[in-house]
Short mmCIF file of C-alpha atoms (C1' of nucleotides) in Angstrom, two decimals:
data_model
loop_
_atom_site.label_atom_id
_atom_site.label_comp_id
_atom_site.label_asym_id
_atom_site.label_seq_id
_atom_site.Cartn_x
_atom_site.Cartn_y
_atom_site.Cartn_z
CA MET A 17 0.00 0.00 0.00
CA ASN A 18 3.00 2.27 -0.27
CA PRO A 19 1.95 4.67 -3.00
CA THR A 20 5.45 5.61 -4.12
CA ALA A 21 6.41 1.98 -4.50
CA THR A 22 3.88 1.20 -7.21
CA ARG A 23 3.95 4.58 -8.90
CA PRO A 24 6.01 4.04 -12.11
CA TYR A 25 8.04 7.18 -11.62
CA HIS A 26 6.35 10.50 -11.31
CA HIS A 27 3.00 9.79 -12.82
CA GLY A 28 0.65 6.92 -13.18
CA ASN A 29 -0.02 8.25 -16.62
CA LEU A 30 2.26 11.01 -17.79
CA ARG A 31 0.96 10.76 -21.33
CA GLN A 32 -2.57 11.69 -20.34
CA ALA A 33 -1.33 14.35 -17.92
CA LEU A 34 0.56 16.00 -20.77
CA LEU A 35 -2.50 16.00 -23.00
CA ASP A 36 -4.63 17.50 -20.24
CA ALA A 37 -2.09 20.17 -19.38
CA THR A 38 -1.75 21.11 -23.04
CA LEU A 39 -5.49 21.66 -23.31
CA ASP A 40 -5.51 23.67 -20.08
CA LEU A 41 -2.72 25.91 -21.30
CA ALA A 42 -4.30 26.26 -24.73
CA ALA A 43 -7.53 27.44 -23.15
CA GLU A 44 -5.56 30.18 -21.41
CA THR A 45 -3.27 31.43 -24.16
CA GLY A 46 -4.11 29.68 -27.42
CA LEU A 47 -2.67 26.51 -28.89
CA ASP A 48 0.15 28.17 -30.84
CA GLN A 49 1.54 29.72 -27.68
CA VAL A 50 1.75 26.44 -25.82
CA SER A 51 5.30 25.13 -25.52
CA LEU A 52 6.17 21.61 -24.53
CA ARG A 53 8.58 22.94 -21.92
CA GLU A 54 5.79 24.87 -20.28
CA VAL A 55 3.56 21.81 -20.35
CA ALA A 56 6.32 19.72 -18.80
CA ARG A 57 6.91 22.37 -16.15
CA ARG A 58 3.26 22.49 -15.23
CA VAL A 59 3.06 18.72 -14.98
CA GLY A 60 6.20 18.75 -12.85
CA VAL A 61 8.48 16.85 -15.13
CA SER A 62 11.73 17.57 -16.95
CA SER A 63 11.86 19.17 -20.39
CA GLY A 64 12.85 15.93 -22.07
CA ALA A 65 10.18 13.75 -20.52
CA PRO A 66 7.38 14.46 -23.03
CA PHE A 67 9.51 13.00 -25.80
CA ARG A 68 9.32 9.60 -24.16
CA HIS A 69 5.58 9.66 -25.01
CA PHE A 70 5.41 11.76 -28.17
CA LYS A 71 7.81 11.77 -31.06
CA ASP A 72 7.56 15.53 -31.33
CA ARG A 73 5.23 18.48 -30.83
CA ARG A 74 3.08 17.51 -33.80
CA ALA A 75 2.60 14.00 -32.43
CA LEU A 76 1.20 15.43 -29.21
CA MET A 77 -1.15 17.69 -31.16
CA THR A 78 -2.15 14.76 -33.34
CA ALA A 79 -3.06 12.76 -30.23
CA ILE A 80 -5.28 15.59 -29.04
CA ALA A 81 -6.90 15.82 -32.46
CA GLU A 82 -7.53 12.08 -32.45
CA GLU A 83 -9.26 12.21 -29.10
CA ALA A 84 -11.27 15.24 -30.20
CA THR A 85 -12.57 13.68 -33.40
CA ARG A 86 -13.32 10.50 -31.51
CA GLN A 87 -15.51 12.48 -29.14
CA LEU A 88 -17.23 14.25 -32.01
CA ARG A 89 -17.93 10.97 -33.74
CA ILE A 90 -19.36 9.40 -30.59
CA ARG A 91 -21.55 12.41 -30.00
CA VAL A 92 -22.81 12.37 -33.58
CA GLU A 93 -23.62 8.66 -33.48
CA ARG A 94 -25.29 8.90 -30.09
CA ASP A 95 -27.41 11.88 -31.13
CA GLN A 96 -28.44 10.14 -34.34
CA GLN A 97 -29.70 7.13 -32.43
CA SER A 98 -32.00 9.21 -30.28
CA ALA A 99 -33.13 11.47 -33.13
CA GLN A 100 -36.77 11.57 -34.22
CA GLY A 101 -38.41 12.29 -37.56
CA ASP A 102 -37.33 11.95 -41.18
CA ALA A 103 -33.95 12.24 -42.86
CA MET A 104 -34.12 16.04 -42.96
CA ASP A 105 -34.72 16.14 -39.23
CA HIS A 106 -31.77 13.84 -38.74
CA LEU A 107 -29.63 16.18 -40.80
CA LYS A 108 -30.61 19.03 -38.50
CA VAL A 109 -29.64 16.95 -35.50
CA LEU A 110 -26.33 16.18 -37.19
CA GLY A 111 -25.62 19.86 -37.67
CA ARG A 112 -26.58 20.49 -34.08
CA SER A 113 -24.20 17.80 -32.80
CA PHE A 114 -21.38 19.35 -34.75
CA LEU A 115 -22.06 22.92 -33.74
CA GLU A 116 -22.58 22.12 -30.08
CA TRP A 117 -19.39 20.13 -30.00
CA ALA A 118 -17.43 22.97 -31.62
CA LEU A 119 -18.84 25.57 -29.26
CA SER A 120 -18.19 23.53 -26.15
CA HIS A 121 -14.69 22.49 -27.23
CA PRO A 122 -13.30 25.54 -29.02
CA THR A 123 -9.65 24.57 -28.57
CA GLN A 124 -10.19 21.13 -30.04
CA PHE A 125 -12.32 22.54 -32.84
CA ARG A 126 -9.66 25.05 -33.74
CA LEU A 127 -6.92 22.44 -33.61
CA VAL A 128 -8.78 19.94 -35.76
CA SER A 129 -9.74 22.54 -38.32
CA SER A 130 -6.28 24.10 -38.43
CA ARG A 131 -4.78 21.15 -40.31
CA GLN A 132 -1.41 22.71 -39.67
CA LEU A 133 -0.57 21.90 -36.09
CA PHE A 134 -1.00 18.16 -36.43
CA ASP A 135 -0.46 15.47 -39.00
CA PHE A 136 -3.74 14.37 -40.49
CA GLU A 137 -2.36 11.94 -43.01
CA SER A 138 -0.34 9.95 -40.50
CA SER A 139 -3.28 9.11 -38.28
CA ASN A 140 -5.59 6.28 -39.23
CA SER A 141 -7.99 6.85 -36.36
CA LEU A 142 -8.31 10.52 -37.32
CA LYS A 143 -9.19 9.57 -40.87
CA GLN A 144 -11.61 6.91 -39.68
CA HIS A 145 -13.50 9.23 -37.35
CA PHE A 146 -13.78 11.81 -40.08
CA ALA A 147 -14.96 9.22 -42.55
CA ALA A 148 -17.56 7.95 -40.07
CA VAL A 149 -19.15 11.37 -39.68
CA ARG A 150 -18.98 11.93 -43.41
CA SER A 151 -20.72 8.65 -44.15
CA VAL A 152 -23.51 9.48 -41.69
CA THR A 153 -23.99 12.71 -43.62
CA LEU A 154 -23.99 11.04 -47.01
CA ALA A 155 -26.38 8.28 -45.89
CA LEU A 156 -28.89 10.86 -44.64
CA VAL A 157 -28.56 12.88 -47.83
CA ALA A 158 -29.21 9.77 -49.93
CA GLN A 159 -32.27 8.96 -47.80
CA ALA A 160 -33.60 12.47 -48.22
CA GLN A 161 -33.03 12.30 -51.96
CA GLN A 162 -34.96 9.05 -52.18
CA ALA A 163 -37.79 10.57 -50.18
CA GLY A 164 -37.91 13.49 -52.61
CA GLN A 165 -36.83 16.00 -49.96
CA LEU A 166 -33.52 16.85 -51.60
CA PRO A 167 -32.93 17.19 -55.33
CA ALA A 168 -31.93 13.90 -56.93
CA SER A 169 -30.42 15.82 -59.83
CA VAL A 170 -27.50 16.97 -57.67
CA PRO A 171 -24.80 14.46 -56.64
CA GLY A 172 -25.23 13.44 -53.02
CA GLU A 173 -21.60 14.23 -52.31
CA GLN A 174 -22.15 17.83 -53.31
CA LEU A 175 -25.17 18.22 -51.11
CA GLY A 176 -23.27 16.65 -48.24
CA MET A 177 -20.32 18.93 -48.89
CA ALA A 178 -22.56 21.99 -48.94
CA LEU A 179 -24.12 21.04 -45.63
CA ARG A 180 -20.80 20.26 -44.06
CA ALA A 181 -19.30 23.52 -45.29
CA SER A 182 -22.22 25.48 -43.87
CA ALA A 183 -21.98 23.86 -40.46
CA TYR A 184 -18.25 24.26 -40.45
CA GLY A 185 -18.39 27.90 -41.47
CA LEU A 186 -20.98 28.75 -38.86
CA ALA A 187 -19.00 26.97 -36.15
CA ARG A 188 -15.92 28.85 -37.14
CA MET A 189 -17.63 32.23 -37.13
CA ALA A 190 -19.18 31.51 -33.76
CA VAL A 191 -15.99 30.25 -32.15
CA ASP A 192 -14.01 33.16 -33.54
CA GLY A 193 -16.50 35.67 -32.22
CA GLN A 194 -17.62 37.01 -35.59
CA LEU A 195 -21.32 36.79 -34.86
CA PRO A 196 -21.59 40.18 -33.14
CA GLN A 197 -20.50 41.73 -36.44
CA TRP A 198 -23.63 40.26 -38.00
CA GLY A 199 -25.93 41.81 -35.47
CA VAL A 200 -26.06 38.86 -33.12
CA PRO A 201 -25.99 39.79 -29.42
CA ALA A 202 -23.35 37.91 -27.46
CA SER A 203 -26.05 36.35 -25.33
CA ALA A 204 -27.66 34.61 -28.31
CA GLU A 205 -24.64 33.34 -30.24
CA ALA A 206 -25.18 29.61 -29.79
CA GLN A 207 -28.93 29.93 -30.29
CA THR A 208 -28.52 31.96 -33.48
CA ALA A 209 -25.87 29.72 -34.98
CA LEU A 210 -28.13 26.74 -34.41
CA SER A 211 -31.20 28.35 -35.93
CA CYS A 212 -29.09 29.56 -38.85
CA LEU A 213 -28.10 25.98 -39.50
CA ASP A 214 -31.72 24.84 -39.31
CA LEU A 215 -32.54 27.59 -41.78
CA LEU A 216 -29.94 26.31 -44.22
CA VAL A 217 -31.17 22.74 -44.01
CA GLU A 218 -34.81 23.78 -44.19
CA THR A 219 -34.06 25.97 -47.16
CA MET A 220 -32.70 23.04 -49.14
CA ARG A 221 -35.78 20.98 -48.57
CA ILE A 222 -37.87 20.68 -51.68
CA GLY A 223 -41.21 22.33 -51.23
CA ARG A 224 -40.55 24.50 -48.20
CA TYR A 225 -41.14 28.27 -47.98
CA PRO A 226 -44.78 27.59 -47.10
CA ASP A 227 -45.48 31.31 -46.72
CA MET B 5 23.90 58.59 -60.17
CA ASN B 6 25.86 56.58 -57.63
CA PRO B 7 23.31 53.94 -56.61
CA THR B 8 24.72 53.35 -53.14
CA ALA B 9 24.63 57.06 -52.35
CA THR B 10 20.87 57.44 -52.66
CA ARG B 11 19.93 53.99 -51.43
CA PRO B 12 18.69 54.53 -47.86
CA TYR B 13 20.74 51.69 -46.45
CA HIS B 14 20.25 48.21 -47.77
CA HIS B 15 16.85 48.45 -49.32
CA GLY B 16 14.73 51.03 -50.97
CA ASN B 17 11.86 49.48 -49.11
CA LEU B 18 12.78 46.95 -46.49
CA ARG B 19 9.27 46.89 -45.12
CA GLN B 20 7.79 45.61 -48.37
CA ALA B 21 10.70 43.24 -48.91
CA LEU B 22 9.98 41.67 -45.53
CA LEU B 23 6.31 41.21 -46.33
CA ASP B 24 7.13 39.63 -49.68
CA ALA B 25 9.74 37.30 -48.22
CA THR B 26 7.33 36.23 -45.50
CA LEU B 27 4.73 35.26 -48.07
CA ASP B 28 7.33 33.42 -50.13
CA LEU B 29 8.50 31.44 -47.14
CA ALA B 30 4.95 30.76 -46.01
CA ALA B 31 4.11 29.31 -49.40
CA GLU B 32 7.01 26.89 -48.97
CA THR B 33 6.60 25.76 -45.38
CA GLY B 34 3.44 27.24 -43.90
CA LEU B 35 2.95 30.48 -42.01
CA ASP B 36 3.54 29.05 -38.54
CA GLN B 37 6.98 27.81 -39.53
CA VAL B 38 8.14 31.19 -40.77
CA SER B 39 10.57 32.89 -38.41
CA LEU B 40 11.50 36.53 -38.58
CA ARG B 41 15.17 35.60 -38.44
CA GLU B 42 14.77 33.45 -41.51
CA VAL B 43 12.92 36.24 -43.28
CA ALA B 44 15.66 38.69 -42.36
CA ARG B 45 18.31 36.27 -43.56
CA ARG B 46 16.61 35.80 -46.89
CA VAL B 47 16.26 39.52 -47.38
CA GLY B 48 19.91 39.93 -46.44
CA VAL B 49 19.51 41.98 -43.33
CA SER B 50 20.36 41.52 -39.66
CA SER B 51 18.07 39.80 -37.20
CA GLY B 52 17.11 43.04 -35.48
CA ALA B 53 16.27 44.97 -38.63
CA PRO B 54 12.63 43.84 -39.02
CA PHE B 55 11.81 45.40 -35.66
CA ARG B 56 12.52 48.82 -37.06
CA HIS B 57 9.44 48.30 -39.29
CA PHE B 58 7.21 46.04 -37.21
CA LYS B 59 6.67 46.16 -33.49
CA ASP B 60 6.69 42.38 -33.32
CA ARG B 61 5.85 39.23 -35.24
CA ARG B 62 2.11 39.80 -34.91
CA ALA B 63 2.42 43.29 -36.35
CA LEU B 64 4.06 41.89 -39.47
CA MET B 65 1.31 39.30 -39.81
CA THR B 66 -1.28 42.00 -39.24
CA ALA B 67 0.22 44.03 -42.08
CA ILE B 68 -0.08 41.04 -44.39
CA ALA B 69 -3.64 40.46 -43.29
CA GLU B 70 -4.46 44.12 -43.97
CA GLU B 71 -3.10 43.96 -47.47
CA ALA B 72 -4.92 40.68 -48.08
CA THR B 73 -8.33 41.94 -46.98
CA ARG B 74 -7.78 45.10 -48.98
CA GLN B 75 -7.25 43.00 -52.09
CA LEU B 76 -10.32 40.93 -51.35
CA ARG B 77 -12.41 44.03 -50.89
CA ILE B 78 -11.20 45.57 -54.13
CA ARG B 79 -11.88 42.37 -55.99
CA VAL B 80 -15.37 42.11 -54.55
CA GLU B 81 -16.23 45.71 -55.40
CA ARG B 82 -14.80 45.44 -58.89
CA ASP B 83 -16.65 42.21 -59.62
CA GLN B 84 -19.89 43.67 -58.33
CA GLN B 85 -19.64 46.59 -60.70
CA SER B 86 -19.33 44.38 -63.74
CA ALA B 87 -21.96 41.90 -62.55
CA GLN B 88 -25.15 41.34 -64.50
CA GLY B 89 -28.64 40.30 -63.46
CA ASP B 90 -30.66 40.57 -60.26
CA ALA B 91 -29.63 40.58 -56.61
CA MET B 92 -29.41 36.79 -56.47
CA ASP B 93 -27.03 36.79 -59.41
CA HIS B 94 -24.97 39.41 -57.67
CA LEU B 95 -24.83 37.21 -54.59
CA LYS B 96 -23.47 34.39 -56.70
CA VAL B 97 -20.83 36.71 -58.09
CA LEU B 98 -19.97 37.76 -54.55
CA GLY B 99 -19.44 34.17 -53.52
CA ARG B 100 -17.36 33.61 -56.59
CA SER B 101 -15.13 36.59 -55.83
CA PHE B 102 -14.55 35.28 -52.35
CA LEU B 103 -13.84 31.70 -53.37
CA GLU B 104 -11.57 32.62 -56.23
CA TRP B 105 -9.61 34.94 -54.01
CA ALA B 106 -9.20 32.26 -51.34
CA LEU B 107 -8.12 29.62 -53.83
CA SER B 108 -5.60 31.88 -55.52
CA HIS B 109 -4.19 33.25 -52.25
CA PRO B 110 -4.26 30.29 -49.88
CA THR B 111 -1.64 31.66 -47.51
CA GLN B 112 -3.47 34.94 -47.10
CA PHE B 113 -6.80 33.19 -46.75
CA ARG B 114 -5.42 30.93 -44.04
CA LEU B 115 -3.82 33.83 -42.23
CA VAL B 116 -6.91 36.00 -42.29
CA SER B 117 -9.16 33.18 -41.18
CA SER B 118 -6.79 32.02 -38.46
CA ARG B 119 -7.52 35.01 -36.24
CA GLN B 120 -4.65 33.88 -34.07
CA LEU B 121 -1.53 34.94 -35.87
CA PHE B 122 -2.45 38.59 -36.16
CA ASP B 123 -4.30 41.21 -34.17
CA PHE B 124 -7.69 41.85 -35.67
CA GLU B 125 -8.91 44.31 -33.07
CA SER B 126 -5.92 46.63 -33.34
CA SER B 127 -6.31 47.25 -37.06
CA ASN B 128 -8.84 49.76 -38.27
CA SER B 129 -8.24 49.06 -41.95
CA LEU B 130 -8.77 45.36 -41.36
CA LYS B 131 -12.08 46.04 -39.70
CA GLN B 132 -13.08 48.46 -42.43
CA HIS B 133 -12.36 46.07 -45.27
CA PHE B 134 -14.28 43.33 -43.51
CA ALA B 135 -17.18 45.65 -42.88
CA ALA B 136 -17.19 46.75 -46.53
CA VAL B 137 -17.58 43.21 -47.80
CA ARG B 138 -20.17 42.49 -45.15
CA SER B 139 -22.23 45.51 -46.12
CA VAL B 140 -22.17 44.51 -49.79
CA THR B 141 -23.57 41.16 -48.69
CA LEU B 142 -26.26 42.67 -46.50
CA ALA B 143 -27.32 45.17 -49.16
CA LEU B 144 -27.77 42.42 -51.74
CA VAL B 145 -29.70 40.29 -49.26
CA ALA B 146 -32.02 43.20 -48.49
CA GLN B 147 -32.54 43.80 -52.22
CA ALA B 148 -33.37 40.13 -52.76
CA GLN B 149 -35.77 40.17 -49.85
CA GLN B 150 -37.58 43.18 -51.29
CA ALA B 151 -37.79 41.46 -54.66
CA GLY B 152 -39.36 38.43 -52.98
CA GLN B 153 -36.40 36.20 -53.82
CA LEU B 154 -35.33 35.62 -50.24
CA PRO B 155 -37.69 35.16 -47.28
CA ALA B 156 -38.57 38.46 -45.63
CA SER B 157 -39.51 36.57 -42.49
CA VAL B 158 -35.84 35.85 -41.70
CA PRO B 159 -33.58 38.69 -40.50
CA GLY B 160 -31.29 39.82 -43.30
CA GLU B 161 -28.27 39.47 -41.03
CA GLN B 162 -29.00 35.79 -40.58
CA LEU B 163 -29.33 35.18 -44.29
CA GLY B 164 -26.11 37.08 -44.86
CA MET B 165 -24.40 35.12 -42.14
CA ALA B 166 -25.59 31.83 -43.61
CA LEU B 167 -24.25 32.78 -47.04
CA ARG B 168 -20.98 33.98 -45.65
CA ALA B 169 -20.55 30.84 -43.56
CA SER B 170 -21.21 28.65 -46.57
CA ALA B 171 -18.71 30.45 -48.76
CA TYR B 172 -16.19 30.47 -45.99
CA GLY B 173 -16.63 26.78 -45.21
CA LEU B 174 -16.31 25.79 -48.86
CA ALA B 175 -13.20 27.89 -49.28
CA ARG B 176 -11.67 26.32 -46.23
CA MET B 177 -12.44 22.78 -47.35
CA ALA B 178 -11.06 23.48 -50.80
CA VAL B 179 -7.88 25.17 -49.56
CA ASP B 180 -7.28 22.41 -47.02
CA GLY B 181 -7.69 19.71 -49.64
CA GLN B 182 -10.77 18.09 -48.14
CA LEU B 183 -12.72 17.95 -51.38
CA PRO B 184 -11.26 14.64 -52.59
CA GLN B 185 -12.81 13.06 -49.49
CA TRP B 186 -16.19 14.11 -50.85
CA GLY B 187 -15.67 12.43 -54.15
CA VAL B 188 -14.34 15.47 -55.97
CA PRO B 189 -11.45 14.72 -58.34
CA ALA B 190 -8.45 16.97 -57.79
CA SER B 191 -8.81 18.33 -61.29
CA ALA B 192 -12.28 19.75 -60.57
CA GLU B 193 -11.85 21.24 -57.10
CA ALA B 194 -12.27 24.90 -57.99
CA GLN B 195 -15.09 24.16 -60.41
CA THR B 196 -16.96 22.04 -57.89
CA ALA B 197 -16.57 24.48 -55.01
CA LEU B 198 -17.96 27.22 -57.23
CA SER B 199 -20.94 25.21 -58.41
CA CYS B 200 -21.59 24.10 -54.85
CA LEU B 201 -21.81 27.73 -53.85
CA ASP B 202 -24.17 28.47 -56.72
CA LEU B 203 -26.25 25.54 -55.55
CA LEU B 204 -26.48 26.96 -52.04
CA VAL B 205 -27.53 30.39 -53.27
CA GLU B 206 -29.95 28.95 -55.80
CA THR B 207 -31.43 26.72 -53.16
CA MET B 208 -32.32 29.69 -50.96
CA ARG B 209 -34.14 31.42 -53.73
CA ILE B 210 -37.87 31.35 -53.23
CA GLY B 211 -39.57 29.36 -55.94
CA ARG B 212 -36.66 27.46 -57.38
CA TYR B 213 -36.45 23.64 -57.77
CA PRO B 214 -38.29 23.94 -61.10
CA ASP B 215 -38.05 20.18 -61.68
"C1'" DA C 1 16.95 57.63 -40.12
"C1'" DC C 2 18.06 53.10 -40.50
"C1'" DC C 3 20.80 49.06 -39.59
"C1'" DT C 4 24.23 45.91 -36.98
"C1'" DG C 5 25.33 42.42 -33.82
"C1'" DA C 6 25.72 41.04 -29.20
"C1'" DA C 7 22.82 39.81 -25.50
"C1'" DC C 8 18.81 37.70 -22.99
"C1'" DA C 9 15.32 34.62 -22.16
"C1'" DC C 10 13.14 31.54 -24.26
"C1'" DC C 11 12.13 27.14 -27.59
"C1'" DG C 12 12.14 21.86 -29.58
"C1'" DT C 13 14.78 17.94 -29.53
"C1'" DT C 14 18.51 14.59 -28.37
"C1'" DC C 15 20.98 11.67 -25.49
"C1'" DA C 16 24.06 10.02 -22.01
"C1'" DA C 17 23.35 9.08 -17.40
"C1'" DG C 18 20.62 7.90 -13.59
"C1'" DT C 19 16.62 5.12 -10.82
"C1'" DA D 21 10.91 1.15 -18.40
"C1'" DC D 22 10.86 5.78 -17.57
"C1'" DC D 23 12.89 10.13 -16.28
"C1'" DT D 24 16.74 13.79 -15.61
"C1'" DG D 25 19.42 17.52 -17.05
"C1'" DA D 26 22.98 19.18 -19.89
"C1'" DA D 27 23.70 20.26 -24.57
"C1'" DC D 28 22.71 22.03 -29.34
"C1'" DA D 29 20.73 24.74 -32.66
"C1'" DC D 30 17.38 27.43 -33.05
"C1'" DC D 31 13.73 31.56 -31.82
"C1'" DG D 32 11.67 36.70 -30.75
"C1'" DT D 33 13.01 40.88 -29.01
"C1'" DT D 34 15.93 44.68 -27.15
"C1'" DC D 35 19.40 47.98 -27.36
"C1'" DA D 36 23.83 50.14 -27.43
"C1'" DA D 37 26.70 51.23 -31.08
"C1'" DG D 38 27.64 52.28 -35.69
"C1'" DT D 39 26.81 54.73 -40.67
#
DNA sequence: ACCTGAACACCGTTCAAGT
DNA sequence: ACCTGAACACCGTTCAAGT
């Protein structure tokens, strides 16, 4: 029961501690400003220690991106299972999952969408999580096309891309604080971004504009 | 006519030379990798020289961002003047101006949309150029609403925001090379992004889907 | 007025040496 | 197996000193 006897060295799990500390620091000063030395310092470990767990700075960032996209994927799949209604409603839920995730994890959202700080190509899990969300999107689009709610004349990939781009753009504008410039009060940012997304989906639906 | 006599010191215009060299280097390795020392080296000047022209690294990046948004604004205003058709057509042209600018100036687009590498709040010209493009958007949306082409029941700002987000998201996906993942062949990226944007605008138009 | 070049306080990364 | 801490080659930034 001697705690220091079983503790490997300094940490039970230095790897995870480094990831956590990086996110903490990023929340305070921004991801670009975070240095591995500072992370190591905060965790109470020497400057060389992180390199026992990550090949380099990019590898650490890639690990954070992997975990982030994993969480997004899980959230998307969970929300889809509990979603009600037709394919168009499911698409709205999908957009909502994405936006809510981005707004509640701004650091991770920024990292993942930077595509500069980490190495997308080298990570299979990253690619798989992305592909999973994409295939949910494309399946719903195909369903909606078959139900006559989205135009069958347009390739499903393009409709999916348009939806994804819209959600992504809105998330970005919200996270970067651009919404006030479009007349949105700070108190209603999340609300407005969400209803803007609903508007975009609704607008694509064949036969809407019932006014 | 002695050239060294009238030359201020090393350069006729070190400031501009630094900006140019930064963009050159960024195109090769990415903006984050660019160091001021490397820029100075390439320009053939000492490591301290850049600080005579820019308070710090961010100030240099801010100057590049200013020039970039100025160019975007000019392009948008020029293209609007030569545009034909109704307000919806003008909105398509607006999206096209934006997308084409982003695709032909990826470094500048990335910088401007990073909002981390430079100081948006400190630059009046930056804010003015942004506001100019935004007000073009909002004016066209208002026109389209009055012509019954866009829903009057939705605030113009939200429609503008939705359009801006879509264009922005598409530009980002294209510049970051995400289009192949959506079934777009590399040879047709620009084409597809543009037609996707047209699709989004067309889709919002009241009374379309003529099939 | 504009630039140099040393100086300072940082980095990321490596690697022998320690436990 | 995992960590330390010195070492190396870099940074951004400042500032006396030069022209």
